[in-house]
XYZ file of C-alpha atoms in Angstrom:
479
model
C -5.378 121.402 106.330
C -4.457 124.795 107.240
C -4.044 126.813 103.954
C -1.193 128.974 105.390
C 1.000 125.913 106.561
C -0.425 123.241 104.998
C -0.178 121.361 108.224
C -2.892 119.028 109.851
C -5.489 121.639 111.766
C -7.092 120.149 114.842
C -10.728 121.635 115.202
C -11.499 121.467 118.666
C -14.830 120.287 119.889
C -16.132 122.669 122.618
C -15.880 120.825 126.044
C -13.618 118.311 124.684
C -9.945 117.526 126.667
C -8.482 115.883 123.326
C -7.749 117.031 120.237
C -6.111 114.067 118.723
C -5.676 110.273 118.716
C -3.885 109.165 122.091
C -0.281 108.659 120.915
C 1.453 105.316 121.620
C 3.116 105.259 124.897
C 7.089 104.660 124.738
C 8.124 101.955 127.040
C 9.999 102.805 130.238
C 12.878 101.277 129.262
C 13.118 103.345 125.939
C 12.386 106.379 128.033
C 15.176 105.646 130.670
C 17.294 104.895 127.630
C 16.390 108.135 126.074
C 16.692 110.423 129.210
C 20.113 108.671 130.216
C 21.614 109.609 126.892
C 21.158 113.316 127.411
C 23.962 115.121 129.280
C 22.197 116.591 132.092
C 25.245 118.537 133.783
C 23.854 120.237 136.422
C 23.005 116.512 138.233
C 26.469 114.825 137.355
C 29.468 114.597 139.471
C 31.595 114.561 136.344
C 30.983 117.149 134.026
C 31.777 116.977 130.304
C 33.496 120.425 128.863
C 33.814 121.419 125.451
C 37.206 122.164 123.923
C 36.448 126.155 124.430
C 35.497 125.555 127.772
C 38.410 123.718 128.688
C 40.569 126.397 127.155
C 38.550 129.073 129.078
C 38.768 127.465 132.597
C 42.720 126.914 132.303
C 43.566 130.539 131.226
C 45.600 132.574 133.597
C 44.609 135.569 135.886
C 44.432 138.917 134.482
C 44.215 142.476 135.297
C 40.510 143.072 136.771
C 40.107 145.926 134.485
C 40.266 143.414 131.668
C 37.135 141.089 131.430
C 36.899 138.345 129.510
C 34.038 138.029 127.204
C 32.135 134.861 126.860
C 29.373 134.921 124.037
C 27.306 131.605 123.489
C 24.139 130.651 122.567
C 21.633 128.647 125.006
C 22.967 125.446 126.154
C 26.796 125.883 125.468
C 27.356 125.884 128.874
C 27.906 129.270 130.043
C 26.645 128.871 133.582
C 28.104 125.207 133.977
C 31.447 126.592 133.082
C 31.183 129.285 135.878
C 30.680 126.402 138.416
C 33.400 124.407 137.182
C 35.537 127.386 137.435
C 34.696 127.912 140.988
C 35.037 124.175 141.740
C 38.653 124.584 140.697
C 39.288 127.695 142.745
C 38.008 125.899 145.562
C 40.092 122.806 145.318
C 42.863 124.883 144.536
C 42.671 126.572 147.760
C 42.493 130.028 146.008
C 38.931 130.982 147.850
C 39.669 132.163 150.966
C 38.266 135.348 153.030
C 40.205 137.801 151.523
C 40.202 136.242 147.943
C 36.447 135.784 147.210
C 34.647 135.081 144.280
C 31.522 137.278 143.163
C 28.495 135.369 141.116
C 26.147 138.130 139.529
C 22.948 137.519 137.465
C 19.610 138.879 136.647
C 17.238 136.016 138.473
C 16.969 134.909 141.746
C 16.294 131.340 140.388
C 19.461 131.221 138.819
C 21.230 132.344 142.157
C 19.394 129.179 143.745
C 20.448 126.967 140.978
C 24.227 127.691 141.162
C 24.225 127.790 145.014
C 22.770 124.041 144.756
C 25.156 122.863 141.984
C 28.176 124.490 144.445
C 26.681 122.117 147.416
C 26.150 119.218 145.090
C 29.951 119.420 144.231
C 31.140 119.764 147.722
C 32.483 123.378 146.905
C 32.547 125.588 149.973
C 30.261 128.569 149.316
C 31.412 130.661 152.402
C 33.518 132.431 150.431
C 31.332 132.835 147.269
C 28.624 135.731 147.271
C 25.448 135.860 145.113
C 24.047 138.999 143.837
C 21.283 139.548 141.881
C 22.282 142.665 139.472
C 18.933 144.211 139.229
C 18.424 144.288 143.292
C 22.033 144.337 144.571
C 22.350 148.276 144.650
C 25.938 148.206 146.056
C 27.476 146.740 142.229
C 25.336 149.040 140.071
C 27.292 149.987 136.852
C 30.464 148.431 138.767
C 31.815 147.499 134.931
C 31.465 151.216 134.007
C 33.954 152.681 136.372
C 37.034 151.759 138.101
C 36.206 153.658 140.671
C 32.976 151.703 141.684
C 35.017 148.637 140.346
C 37.139 149.159 143.309
C 34.861 150.167 145.969
C 32.139 147.794 145.253
C 34.136 144.698 144.146
C 37.973 145.010 144.946
C 37.677 146.510 148.351
C 35.044 144.120 149.572
C 37.590 141.322 149.022
C 36.394 139.713 145.552
C 39.275 138.625 143.369
C 36.787 136.099 141.118
C 34.018 138.011 139.457
C 31.726 136.030 137.176
C 28.924 138.252 135.581
C 26.348 135.637 134.437
C 22.999 136.609 132.094
C 24.848 139.970 131.032
C 22.842 140.374 127.713
C 20.058 141.698 130.118
C 22.382 144.844 130.332
C 21.392 145.641 126.985
C 23.213 145.360 123.664
C 24.346 148.937 123.708
C 25.834 148.334 127.130
C 27.732 145.216 125.619
C 28.957 147.408 122.750
C 30.207 150.108 125.280
C 32.263 146.885 127.612
C 33.913 145.990 123.967
C 34.741 149.102 123.300
C 36.328 150.241 126.644
C 38.637 146.713 126.872
C 41.113 148.336 124.719
C 41.408 152.135 126.470
C 41.003 150.952 129.871
C 43.962 151.484 132.165
C 45.148 148.508 135.023
C 43.876 148.357 138.182
C 46.730 146.624 139.593
C 44.940 143.532 140.946
C 45.167 140.105 139.144
C 42.084 137.614 139.259
C 39.545 136.146 136.920
C 36.749 138.765 135.683
C 34.320 136.946 133.056
C 31.445 138.513 131.333
C 29.069 135.963 129.789
C 25.941 136.333 127.835
C 23.921 135.383 124.707
C 22.630 138.367 123.112
C 19.505 136.512 121.556
C 17.920 135.975 125.242
C 18.095 139.361 126.071
C 15.101 140.638 128.046
C 15.655 144.268 126.759
C 16.399 143.524 122.955
C 13.228 141.414 121.372
C 13.832 140.079 118.004
C 11.598 138.613 115.662
C 10.713 137.435 111.976
C 9.211 140.045 109.738
C 7.884 139.990 106.096
C 9.141 142.881 103.876
C 9.005 144.062 100.413
C 6.003 143.989 97.982
C 7.629 143.198 94.501
C 10.079 141.184 96.068
C 8.947 139.905 99.441
C 11.517 138.495 101.893
C 11.698 137.400 105.375
C 13.636 139.658 108.004
C 15.300 138.686 111.130
C 14.811 142.083 112.880
C 16.827 142.366 116.162
C 19.807 144.128 117.537
C 23.551 142.687 118.015
C 26.637 144.088 119.030
C 28.440 146.648 117.119
C 30.182 144.342 114.542
C 33.542 146.471 114.546
C 33.789 146.922 118.501
C 33.010 143.093 118.873
C 35.730 142.124 116.066
C 38.523 144.743 117.578
C 37.792 142.996 121.049
C 38.236 139.766 119.605
C 41.531 140.703 117.921
C 42.826 141.766 121.361
C 42.424 138.383 122.706
C 39.710 139.464 125.235
C 36.591 137.375 123.677
C 36.431 133.528 124.341
C 33.002 132.400 122.389
C 31.275 128.762 123.471
C 30.342 127.165 120.157
C 29.778 123.768 121.550
C 25.966 123.040 122.290
C 25.451 120.108 124.714
C 22.502 119.151 127.312
C 20.183 119.005 124.478
C 19.456 117.054 121.533
C 20.608 117.541 117.644
C 16.685 117.747 116.768
C 16.015 120.902 119.060
C 19.478 122.563 117.822
C 18.343 121.957 114.021
C 15.257 123.227 114.656
C 16.532 126.616 115.681
C 18.800 126.635 112.538
C 15.659 125.914 110.353
C 13.295 128.382 111.882
C 16.133 130.805 111.909
C 15.548 131.539 115.379
C 18.937 133.293 115.627
C 21.313 133.973 112.722
C 24.578 132.896 111.899
C 24.876 129.441 113.529
C 27.627 128.239 110.802
C 30.322 127.917 113.548
C 28.289 126.298 116.046
C 27.723 122.567 116.452
C 25.943 120.128 118.677
C 27.330 116.919 120.166
C 24.482 115.042 121.542
C 22.207 112.533 120.223
C 19.688 113.232 117.243
C 16.490 112.812 119.998
C 12.863 113.219 119.404
C 11.556 115.696 116.405
C 10.542 118.889 117.320
C 6.783 118.541 117.023
C 5.097 121.903 115.248
C 1.462 121.862 115.104
C -1.020 124.485 113.950
C -4.212 124.407 116.434
C -7.604 126.607 115.751
C -11.009 126.426 117.467
C -14.577 126.674 116.863
C -15.883 129.887 116.918
C -18.250 129.545 119.998
C -19.030 132.506 121.880
C -19.137 130.596 125.031
C -15.402 129.622 125.171
C -12.984 131.627 127.225
C -9.180 132.324 126.165
C -8.274 129.896 129.390
C -10.759 126.948 128.169
C -9.242 127.282 124.614
C -5.620 127.118 125.568
C -6.423 124.277 128.208
C -8.295 122.109 125.084
C -5.020 123.061 123.292
C -2.020 122.132 125.280
C -4.046 119.057 127.419
C -3.407 116.340 124.699
C 0.361 117.005 124.534
C 0.846 117.402 128.379
C -0.773 113.859 128.820
C 1.591 112.503 126.257
C 4.597 113.690 128.005
C 3.679 112.328 131.148
C 2.629 108.969 129.607
C 5.873 108.764 129.027
C 7.267 108.894 132.629
C 8.675 112.340 132.442
C 8.381 113.727 135.701
C 6.182 116.830 136.249
C 9.010 118.566 137.834
C 11.042 118.169 134.435
C 8.093 119.626 132.213
C 7.290 123.217 131.241
C 4.398 124.781 129.650
C 5.447 127.961 128.171
C 4.078 131.407 126.469
C 5.471 133.920 124.708
C 5.654 137.099 127.153
C 2.897 138.688 124.816
C 0.476 135.872 125.219
C 0.825 136.429 128.962
C -0.259 139.784 128.992
C -3.173 139.236 126.679
C -4.779 136.020 127.969
C -4.095 136.326 131.615
C -4.478 140.034 132.537
C -5.350 140.549 136.189
C -8.445 142.492 135.634
C -9.822 139.294 133.723
C -8.939 135.819 133.597
C -5.475 135.963 135.659
C -3.126 133.098 135.606
C -4.265 131.236 138.944
C -7.972 131.008 137.380
C -6.138 129.428 134.371
C -4.019 127.078 136.257
C -7.197 125.982 138.341
C -9.080 125.228 135.426
C -5.935 123.408 134.046
C -5.530 121.213 137.035
C -9.455 120.286 136.647
C -9.171 119.557 133.364
C -6.121 117.036 133.987
C -7.858 115.210 136.850
C -9.816 113.197 134.438
C -7.296 111.999 132.481
C -5.234 110.126 135.275
C -6.237 106.789 136.635
C -6.511 107.752 140.118
C -8.315 103.973 140.900
C -4.452 103.426 140.888
C -3.489 106.103 142.847
C -1.698 108.019 140.150
C -0.724 111.652 141.297
C -2.167 113.743 138.901
C 0.103 116.513 137.987
C -0.711 119.979 139.194
C 0.202 123.546 137.114
C 2.407 126.155 139.189
C 4.021 129.152 138.523
C 6.602 128.863 141.250
C 10.037 127.418 139.967
C 11.392 126.140 143.305
C 8.317 124.067 143.658
C 8.756 122.614 140.046
C 12.112 122.579 138.138
C 14.250 123.263 141.346
C 12.637 120.419 142.841
C 12.879 117.333 140.541
C 10.908 114.966 142.466
C 7.971 117.434 142.276
C 4.913 116.755 141.114
C 4.240 120.078 139.977
C 4.982 121.204 136.354
C 5.977 124.743 135.581
C 3.457 127.162 133.763
C 4.764 130.698 132.575
C 6.444 133.097 130.488
C 9.333 131.484 128.303
C 11.904 134.276 129.575
C 11.131 133.161 133.195
C 12.926 130.003 132.812
C 16.065 131.557 131.291
C 19.214 129.713 132.259
C 17.357 126.590 133.677
C 16.891 123.063 131.909
C 13.653 120.832 131.917
C 13.071 117.200 129.918
C 10.201 118.595 128.178
C 8.648 121.601 126.852
C 5.161 122.862 125.423
C 5.670 126.481 123.949
C 2.385 127.795 122.983
C 1.993 131.259 120.735
C -0.545 133.125 119.304
C -1.010 133.503 115.462
C -3.356 135.992 113.631
C -5.315 135.314 110.612
C -4.700 139.129 109.845
C -1.637 138.147 107.819
C 0.556 140.466 109.864
C 4.215 141.980 108.907
C 5.471 140.066 112.243
C 5.373 136.100 111.327
C 7.033 135.187 114.779
C 8.576 136.507 117.833
C 11.767 134.712 117.895
C 12.966 135.680 121.427
C 10.361 133.534 123.175
C 10.377 130.849 120.791
C 14.045 130.649 121.067
C 13.953 130.776 125.074
C 11.101 128.374 125.198
C 12.291 125.491 122.875
C 16.180 125.754 124.446
C 15.064 124.912 127.785
C 14.328 121.282 126.596
C 16.810 118.572 126.715
C 15.003 115.566 125.564
C 11.638 116.898 123.541
C 10.066 120.223 122.542
C 6.450 120.810 121.259
C 5.314 123.954 119.595
C 1.613 124.802 119.417
C 0.628 127.657 116.996
C -2.887 128.752 118.206
C -4.857 130.580 115.527
C -7.265 132.846 117.030
C -10.573 133.654 115.698
C -11.702 137.081 114.589
C -14.224 137.056 117.576
C -11.545 135.682 119.924
C -8.903 138.256 118.980
C -11.430 141.404 119.218
C -12.527 140.023 122.919
C -8.797 139.962 123.755
C -8.657 143.501 122.636
C -5.810 142.583 120.314
C -4.545 145.780 118.412
C -4.411 145.573 114.414
C -0.791 144.406 113.551
C 1.089 146.172 111.148
C 0.343 145.058 107.860
C 2.719 144.880 104.495
C 0.254 146.733 102.165
C 0.071 145.734 98.765
C 1.444 142.342 99.166
C -0.429 139.643 97.233
C -2.192 137.292 100.021
C -1.036 134.264 98.183
C 2.737 135.089 98.261
C 2.421 135.965 101.654
C 0.597 132.724 102.709
C 3.405 130.506 100.563
C 6.401 132.544 102.224
C 4.750 132.184 105.511
C 4.192 128.500 105.050
C 8.017 127.992 104.096
C 8.963 129.511 107.124
C 6.692 127.965 109.308
C 7.616 124.467 108.048
C 11.673 125.328 108.258
C 11.589 125.136 104.282
C 12.986 128.561 103.656
C 16.366 127.443 102.232
C 17.720 131.453 101.808
C 17.006 132.349 105.166
C 15.669 135.950 106.309
C 17.926 138.890 105.769
C 19.505 140.155 108.916
C 18.542 143.614 110.361
C 21.285 144.808 112.945
């Protein structure tokens, strides 16, 4: 038993590819029944919409100086409602050469996914343009200035503008957008202009759970939120249309996000899907063998879980092995063991686990989203940083993070944790890998920030209650 979390610890023997007994394999009929019960909205011809989405999609046009602000946590259907709105506009004959739509986001794979959805639903994309905000120089800061808005958007024939993943502008920029809503003058052009975001997935504003205090230690959710006063004023002005219904995921995953306090203030959010498989949290440590590299250690840690997923007939293209972004930087620096070497090692260790006498295809690791997640029949599963899959969905996720034995102030980095498990529609596995002091030293991990003066037993008890989702009070929220 681990002294920190009071959960079973797997002592991984060196050279072993299994850390636990082989789990029972679900029958194919059970797997199909479970997977069909999940709303895989991006592959359906007909789409379930929440009450908030139904309201949003039928709102009338507004002057393009007044965007509609659409916040929503992961899996509330922000991108989906954009797609449905584009389909509605197309069906009503409102998309033309002179009244085009502009879809903006921060990742090329999201551009690909939205384009694929529209084609799958027989929406004409000839009057829709797709732009990555980071690389499209002609639309930079269009939301800040009416002059730029007119030149970059209106004069180019765009009447319908949908800005997805806007959290990557940063919390300060979103606060500024809310602030400017009441003071901006009208442009005189009517249309639809939406700005959609989940502040808890921002790549520019990281959040985490920390330990604070000495005499009265507490947990702290440390992250940035939109200025409450500015946001409330925008909401009172009728500019904010929050999405509050989670679907396309399981009740168990949603509950795990709440119990681990990965994001605060979920009282007004509900989940509509079935209970699903409980999120499996597992603490893993390793024997302190100097011959074992970090790549070997990670392979030994994740292989049993990956094998159990594939044994349930979940396709590799529906599976992702995700890391905290810091883990990627620490474990796979280019000058040492890079990710390509790790994937090759992982493939070699995976091969013996599959019965190739029956011509079973062994799943292969890839960092190419198009060759895995965007190709559902692929035999490749995705391996990479949690942040790289933002906006996408897979059936099963394995999330691996590093933990230190030094009792650091930072208990967990909730940004990556939240991004990772919210990608899963069926099941999620969290592997908390405790590094030995030798491994930490070999990876040149800097000394963590410690809460000085805190009793180690008190630290362990509070950290354990958080890890197990038993901290009923929840963390203090620092805004």
